[in-house]
PDB file of C-alpha atoms in Angstrom:
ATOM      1  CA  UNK A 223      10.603  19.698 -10.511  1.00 60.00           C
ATOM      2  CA  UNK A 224      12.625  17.690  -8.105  1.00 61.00           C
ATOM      3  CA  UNK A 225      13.659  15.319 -11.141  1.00 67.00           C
ATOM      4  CA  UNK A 226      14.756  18.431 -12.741  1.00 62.00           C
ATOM      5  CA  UNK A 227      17.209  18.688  -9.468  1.00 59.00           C
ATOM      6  CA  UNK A 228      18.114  15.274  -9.228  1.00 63.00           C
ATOM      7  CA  UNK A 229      19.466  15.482 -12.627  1.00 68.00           C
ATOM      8  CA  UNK A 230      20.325  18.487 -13.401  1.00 65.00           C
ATOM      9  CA  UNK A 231      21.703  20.316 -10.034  1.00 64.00           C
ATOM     10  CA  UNK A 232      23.611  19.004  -7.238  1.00 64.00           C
ATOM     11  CA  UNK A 233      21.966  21.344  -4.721  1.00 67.00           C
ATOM     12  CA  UNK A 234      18.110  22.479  -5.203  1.00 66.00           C
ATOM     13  CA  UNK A 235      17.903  26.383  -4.448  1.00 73.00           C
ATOM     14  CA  UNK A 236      17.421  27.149  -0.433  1.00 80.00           C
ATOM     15  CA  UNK A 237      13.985  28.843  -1.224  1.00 81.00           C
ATOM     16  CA  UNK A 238      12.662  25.217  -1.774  1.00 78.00           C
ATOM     17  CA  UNK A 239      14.131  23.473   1.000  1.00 82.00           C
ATOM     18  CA  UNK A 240      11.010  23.163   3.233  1.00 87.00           C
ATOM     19  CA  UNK A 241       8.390  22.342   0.256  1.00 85.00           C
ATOM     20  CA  UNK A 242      10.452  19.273  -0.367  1.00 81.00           C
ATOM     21  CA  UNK A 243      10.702  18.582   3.260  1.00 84.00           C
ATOM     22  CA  UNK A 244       7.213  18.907   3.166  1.00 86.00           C
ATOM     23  CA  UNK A 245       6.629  17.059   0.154  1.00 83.00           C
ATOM     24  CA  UNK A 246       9.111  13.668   1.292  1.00 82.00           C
ATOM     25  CA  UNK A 247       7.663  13.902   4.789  1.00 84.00           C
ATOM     26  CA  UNK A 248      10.861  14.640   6.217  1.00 87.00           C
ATOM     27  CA  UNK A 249      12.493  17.538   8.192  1.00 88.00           C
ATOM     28  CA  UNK A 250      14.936  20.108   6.668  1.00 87.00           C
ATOM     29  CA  UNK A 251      17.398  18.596   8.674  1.00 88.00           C
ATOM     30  CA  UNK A 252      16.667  15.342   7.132  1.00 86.00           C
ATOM     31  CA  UNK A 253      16.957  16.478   3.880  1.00 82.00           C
ATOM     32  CA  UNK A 254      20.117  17.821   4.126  1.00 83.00           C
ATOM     33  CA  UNK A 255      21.811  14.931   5.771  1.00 85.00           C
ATOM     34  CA  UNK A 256      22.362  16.710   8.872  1.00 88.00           C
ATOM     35  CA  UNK A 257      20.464  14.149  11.115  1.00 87.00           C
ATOM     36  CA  UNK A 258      19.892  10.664   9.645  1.00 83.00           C
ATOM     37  CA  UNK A 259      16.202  10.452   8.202  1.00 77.00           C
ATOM     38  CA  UNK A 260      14.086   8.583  10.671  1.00 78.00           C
ATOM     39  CA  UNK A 261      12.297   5.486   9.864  1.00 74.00           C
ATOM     40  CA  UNK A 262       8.378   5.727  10.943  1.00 66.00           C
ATOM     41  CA  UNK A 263       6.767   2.828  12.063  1.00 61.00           C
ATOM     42  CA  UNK A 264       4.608   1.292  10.654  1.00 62.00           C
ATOM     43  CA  UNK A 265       0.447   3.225  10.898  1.00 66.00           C
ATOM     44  CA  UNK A 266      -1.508   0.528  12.573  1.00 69.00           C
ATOM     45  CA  UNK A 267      -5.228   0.301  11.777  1.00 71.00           C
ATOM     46  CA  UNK A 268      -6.749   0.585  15.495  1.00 83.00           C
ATOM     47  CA  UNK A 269     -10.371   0.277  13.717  1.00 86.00           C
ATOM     48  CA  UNK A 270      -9.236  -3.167  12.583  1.00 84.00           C
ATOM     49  CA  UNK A 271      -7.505  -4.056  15.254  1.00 84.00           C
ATOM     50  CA  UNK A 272     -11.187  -3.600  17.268  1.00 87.00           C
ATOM     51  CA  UNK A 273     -12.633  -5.303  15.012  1.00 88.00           C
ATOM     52  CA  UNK A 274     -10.747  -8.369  15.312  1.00 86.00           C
ATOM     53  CA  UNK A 275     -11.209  -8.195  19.284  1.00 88.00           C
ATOM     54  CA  UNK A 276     -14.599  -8.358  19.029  1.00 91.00           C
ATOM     55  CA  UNK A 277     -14.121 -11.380  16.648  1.00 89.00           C
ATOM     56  CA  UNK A 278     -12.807 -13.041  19.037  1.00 89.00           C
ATOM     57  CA  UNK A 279     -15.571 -12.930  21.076  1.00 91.00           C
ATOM     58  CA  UNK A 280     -17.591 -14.212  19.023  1.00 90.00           C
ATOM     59  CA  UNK A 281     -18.616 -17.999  19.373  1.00 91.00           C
ATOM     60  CA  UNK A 282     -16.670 -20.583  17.631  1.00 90.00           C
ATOM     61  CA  UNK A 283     -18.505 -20.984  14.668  1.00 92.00           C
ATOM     62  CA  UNK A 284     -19.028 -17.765  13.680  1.00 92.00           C
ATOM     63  CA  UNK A 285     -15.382 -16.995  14.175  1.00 89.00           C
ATOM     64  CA  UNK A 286     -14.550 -19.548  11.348  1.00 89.00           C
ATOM     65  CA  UNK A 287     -17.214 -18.210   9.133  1.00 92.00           C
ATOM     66  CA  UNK A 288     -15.321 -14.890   9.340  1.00 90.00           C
ATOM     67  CA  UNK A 289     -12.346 -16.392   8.908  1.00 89.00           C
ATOM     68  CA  UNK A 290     -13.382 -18.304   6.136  1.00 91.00           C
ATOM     69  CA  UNK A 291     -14.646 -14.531   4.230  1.00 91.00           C
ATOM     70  CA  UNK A 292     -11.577 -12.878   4.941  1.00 89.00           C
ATOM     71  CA  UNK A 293      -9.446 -15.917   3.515  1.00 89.00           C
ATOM     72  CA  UNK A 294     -11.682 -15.447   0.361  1.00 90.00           C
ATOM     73  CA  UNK A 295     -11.148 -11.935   0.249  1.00 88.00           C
ATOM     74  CA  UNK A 296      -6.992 -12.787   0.694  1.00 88.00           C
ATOM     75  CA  UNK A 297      -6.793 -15.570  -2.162  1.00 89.00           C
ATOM     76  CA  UNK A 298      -8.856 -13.348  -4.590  1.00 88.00           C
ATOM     77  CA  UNK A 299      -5.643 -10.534  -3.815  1.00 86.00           C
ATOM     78  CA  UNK A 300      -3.451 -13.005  -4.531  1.00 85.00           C
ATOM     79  CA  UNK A 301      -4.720 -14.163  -7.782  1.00 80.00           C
ATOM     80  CA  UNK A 302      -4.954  -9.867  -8.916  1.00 76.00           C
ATOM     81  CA  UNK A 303      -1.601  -9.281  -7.879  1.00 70.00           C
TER      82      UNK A 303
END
């Protein structure tokens, strides 16, 4: 449906206003150009960023057996993307 509007009409009808609000994650006011659409920041993980305090508590060589994973983990991304 919104292609439909974004090709075929200039101006989607008012009845549908706040689904597509809704539906973009943006306010009515946003959508209309009356305020300028706000860029969100980015979601930080919290859980991972407690995870990598308690990594570094761990002792030295553990830490770089974690590391070590999770550089695994980051090449095999690489090589799928």
């Amino acid at each position: 449906m919104i292609a439909y509007y974004e090709t075929e009409s200039d101006h989607p009808p008012a009845n549908l206003l706040v689904d597509l609000a809704k539906a973009l994650n943006v306010t009515t006011d946003e959508l209309l150009g009356v305020k300028p659409v706000k860029q969100k920041a980015a979601k930080t993980d919290n859980r991972l960023q407690r995870r990598f305090q308690q990594i570094e508590k761990l002792p030295a060589k553990e830490r770089r057996q974690l590391v070590q994973v999770i550089d695994t983990f980051l090449k095999a991304a690489q090589v799928a993307t």
